[in-house]
Amino acid sequence: MLFNSYEFIFFFLPITFGIYFWLNKKRLTSASKGWMVFASLFFYSWWNVIYLPLILGSILFNFTVGSSITHINTTHLLKKRLSSKSLLTFGIFANVLLLVYFKYMDFFITNANTFAGTHFNMMHIVLPLGISFFTFTQIAYLVDAYRNEVKEMDYLNYTLFVTFFPHLLAGPILHHKEMMPQFDDIRNKVLNTKNISAGMYLFAIGLFKKVVIADTFAIWASYGYNHTASISLMSAWATSLSYTFQLYFDFSGYTDMALAVALLFNIKLPINFNSPYKALNIQDFWRRWHMTLSRFLRDYIYIPLGGNRGGEFRTYSNLFTVFLVGGLWHGASWMFVIWGALHGVAIVTHRLWQQMGLKMNTMLAWFITFNFINITWIFFRAKGWDDAVNILSGMFGLNGIEEVSDLLEFGGLSTIDLFMMGVVFILGISTFFTPNSNQLVSSLRLTNKSMVFGLFLMCMGVLHLSKISTFLYFNF
Amino acid sequence: MKPIPWILKFILLSILTLSIVGSINFILDPLQQYRKAHFYKPIYDNERYLNPGLAKTYEYNQVIIGSSMTENFILSDAKEILGFNKPIKFCMSGATAYEIKIMLDSAYQHRKIDSVIYGVDLFSFTGETTRLFDGEGSLPFYLYDNNRLNDYRYLLSFDTLKFFVDSFVLPKPEVMFDLNRMYQWQHKSNEDDFNGTDRLDEWSEKYGFNPDYSKSEFTLKALKANIDTNLIPLIQNHPETTFYLFYPPYSILAFKDMENKGWLNTVELFKRHLLTQLAHYPNVKIYDFQASKEVTCNLDNYKDLLHYHQRINRWMLEEMKKENYLTSDKGKFGRLNRSLISNIHGCGIQ
């Protein structure tokens, strides 16, 4: 189920919320946890129940491994640490294997067929929902258990931590230690009207960002990426910028909704976006974009690789590796690897620049950073190398410059759509100057003005859940 | 303000606002899902959304359906030539065989249909048997069923409101409001666009006639599967309806292109399969206009390598009446197919 759906907003959320707090009010705290797990699994299985056993199996496996590690760590002497380490290795290996099987198998097969001349058949495995997220969350848990940072011996609690529906499908990627104390805190089991109002407000912002802003940019972005052949200057820029904004509003809007929904249940999830396009350098960008993934990669890949403790060269190679892995985590394609590599190179360059003690004008720094991000998103989005190169050549004027009227006809939008596109484009640009949703919520004052603003965003959001799809195919 | 009144106001006013918009959409009903438009002149646009509405709210006994190859039929021509009394068009730009089946199944739920003119566009039969032209979510299934409860997607939609404003407030060509010419695209082109010299240029530039279709999709297996799943059941289930199936006459250059791509044999086997499967149904007539030299070899009939002038739509109706291109048996089928092949090299176009 998606947050941006009628089913979620009008049925699933009110029912889950109502029963959860009713059970808590009756002091049936285990039942309320059980209800939350049930609701989350229902949420997960909404489209396709086929992967329910998979996620349950993964949870049971990781719980068993994690609690065994904890058990060994707490009850045995130091010499037994070895077996907890091998258990951890086995656990991580199994998780990675699961991810590789479901996410990367066809990618490996294609590459083997291409480079080694083999003739394996593609397996056409359908990617189980959220597998990248729940696998990473659980790898983090295993490592934390090994480091004695968590001790979870209760299966229900553990299942709740992994499946809690607000973060299940699209993150943020959580740590056990930042979640479970909140679930166990008795004060969080009663309705908190302050959290509810903030949650509703944040949900409205997130919904609007996702379905009104991102989905409008998506029209132009997908039209452009589907018609890259000889794309001219302005259309190419419109296409790449549309995708850059689409991706931000889509992902951060969705995360806003996740944070908002969790807040209704008095759970504070970590923020995941902090105005990334305001970043002044690439390192700054990665501290603001998909922050929980960056945190994961830092804590569980970069630092275990040795971080910056192995000398300059080792540091650079570690940074680069982290970005390659980060790239591939996004999907099984060379384009993601290229994208990761470009960011890896940028991070290394930035570090070198810093080491040399050089400074840069703020505006110029922002300009370079934003354009670098915008250009690298092309590799992230394009279906293949050729499409990416086409868009880039268009942006650098190699395919000529079109009339403004041609640009307006690009994508075959109706007059009203063009108007909406204009409005949304202004909203997109405004992200550079206005506070982001986290700031809006933390400065929320419960006035009529904020209520009307939230109401407007909410209603516009709901009214954009179902679209009359316009056919961008005018050559009939 | 205290949180509780703020929350309550937020929720109640949201519900109120959404109910108001829903009611406005219900009253305006720009896609005619609940009633025939009466206080405004309806526009015939956005086929996949409007068709299921018209199927419920309009009167009709005959249906013309298919892709853009059928969009230019004029209803009064069908009345005049084939004696139809209440025809309607449920065409869809880029229609897939699956979409056509969904639409006809929906229409049969509401009205008795004595005749169906069905444009068997080869490209409608490519791909998966549940292929939608514009991908997942591009056909509003909730309008095609009889369940009014799921119509909230139509009513609680800003796009419905936008469609109303866009169609009725902003200027549009008069022909888009004409039921007789519903969904036609003829007026979008100039007469000069139908021009043999341009077609030859297009051809010589080696501009593949439909770059959207890769060779792998044009497989006999997929074509046959689409016939078996999306066409034959319609004919089996409705013996009361006469089906006029026709192969639209693409320009001869399109067939040259198919020959270059190695598809011609697949086309023949596709047609043969259709004939063998349907030969024993008395309620089917299959017309192969692709064999017609007078149409396909005259490139002035075309605005691109596939799409013909509206006069060809009228010509096809006349030929359906005369039954010259009827492929009723294997002998007739072979003759028509041979003339298609010989035209590819015999038109005098190199």
Short mmCIF file of N, CA, C and O in Angstrom, two decimals, chain A residues 220 230-239 394 397 399-410:
data_model
loop_
_atom_site.label_atom_id
_atom_site.label_comp_id
_atom_site.label_asym_id
_atom_site.label_seq_id
_atom_site.Cartn_x
_atom_site.Cartn_y
_atom_site.Cartn_z
N TRP A 220 6.82 15.77 -17.47
CA TRP A 220 7.82 16.30 -18.39
C TRP A 220 9.08 15.44 -18.40
O TRP A 220 9.67 15.16 -19.44
N SER A 230 17.87 13.48 -30.55
CA SER A 230 18.03 14.87 -30.99
C SER A 230 17.21 15.87 -30.16
O SER A 230 16.54 16.75 -30.68
N ILE A 231 17.26 15.73 -28.86
CA ILE A 231 16.55 16.65 -27.95
C ILE A 231 17.32 17.98 -27.93
O ILE A 231 18.54 18.00 -27.84
N SER A 232 16.59 19.10 -28.08
CA SER A 232 17.27 20.40 -28.20
C SER A 232 17.55 21.01 -26.83
O SER A 232 17.09 20.52 -25.79
N LEU A 233 18.25 22.12 -26.88
CA LEU A 233 18.81 22.74 -25.68
C LEU A 233 17.81 22.91 -24.53
O LEU A 233 17.99 22.36 -23.44
N MET A 234 16.74 23.68 -24.80
CA MET A 234 15.84 24.01 -23.70
C MET A 234 15.07 22.79 -23.20
O MET A 234 14.87 22.61 -22.01
N SER A 235 14.66 21.95 -24.16
CA SER A 235 13.93 20.74 -23.76
C SER A 235 14.82 19.84 -22.92
O SER A 235 14.37 19.20 -21.97
N ALA A 236 16.11 19.78 -23.27
CA ALA A 236 17.02 18.91 -22.53
C ALA A 236 17.19 19.43 -21.10
O ALA A 236 17.16 18.64 -20.14
N TRP A 237 17.34 20.75 -20.97
CA TRP A 237 17.43 21.31 -19.61
C TRP A 237 16.14 21.10 -18.84
O TRP A 237 16.14 20.75 -17.67
N ALA A 238 15.02 21.33 -19.53
CA ALA A 238 13.72 21.14 -18.87
C ALA A 238 13.59 19.70 -18.39
O ALA A 238 13.13 19.43 -17.28
N THR A 239 14.05 18.77 -19.22
CA THR A 239 13.94 17.36 -18.86
C THR A 239 14.82 17.03 -17.65
O THR A 239 14.35 16.44 -16.68
N GLY A 394 22.17 17.47 -25.73
CA GLY A 394 21.13 18.49 -25.85
C GLY A 394 21.42 19.67 -24.92
O GLY A 394 21.36 20.83 -25.33
N GLY A 397 23.90 22.07 -26.08
CA GLY A 397 23.60 22.76 -27.33
C GLY A 397 24.05 22.03 -28.57
O GLY A 397 24.03 22.59 -29.66
N ASN A 399 22.60 19.67 -30.06
CA ASN A 399 21.47 19.31 -30.93
C ASN A 399 20.67 20.53 -31.36
O ASN A 399 19.54 20.41 -31.80
N GLY A 400 21.24 21.70 -31.21
CA GLY A 400 20.56 22.92 -31.64
C GLY A 400 19.62 23.47 -30.58
O GLY A 400 19.39 22.87 -29.54
N ILE A 401 19.11 24.66 -30.90
CA ILE A 401 18.23 25.36 -29.97
C ILE A 401 16.87 25.50 -30.62
O ILE A 401 16.78 25.83 -31.80
N GLU A 402 15.81 25.20 -29.87
CA GLU A 402 14.48 25.29 -30.45
C GLU A 402 13.83 26.62 -30.12
O GLU A 402 14.31 27.38 -29.30
N GLU A 403 12.70 26.90 -30.82
CA GLU A 403 11.88 28.07 -30.50
C GLU A 403 11.21 27.83 -29.15
O GLU A 403 10.96 26.68 -28.78
N VAL A 404 10.87 28.93 -28.47
CA VAL A 404 10.18 28.79 -27.19
C VAL A 404 8.86 28.05 -27.37
O VAL A 404 8.47 27.21 -26.56
N SER A 405 8.17 28.33 -28.50
CA SER A 405 6.87 27.69 -28.72
C SER A 405 7.03 26.17 -28.84
O SER A 405 6.18 25.41 -28.40
N ASP A 406 8.16 25.73 -29.42
CA ASP A 406 8.40 24.29 -29.52
C ASP A 406 8.58 23.68 -28.14
O ASP A 406 8.14 22.57 -27.87
N LEU A 407 9.26 24.46 -27.28
CA LEU A 407 9.47 23.97 -25.92
C LEU A 407 8.12 23.77 -25.23
O LEU A 407 7.87 22.78 -24.55
N LEU A 408 7.21 24.73 -25.46
CA LEU A 408 5.90 24.64 -24.80
C LEU A 408 5.10 23.46 -25.34
O LEU A 408 4.30 22.88 -24.64
N GLU A 409 5.35 23.13 -26.62
CA GLU A 409 4.61 21.99 -27.18
C GLU A 409 5.23 20.66 -26.77
O GLU A 409 4.63 19.62 -26.89
N PHE A 410 6.48 20.74 -26.30
CA PHE A 410 7.20 19.54 -25.90
C PHE A 410 6.42 18.81 -24.82
O PHE A 410 6.08 19.37 -23.80
#
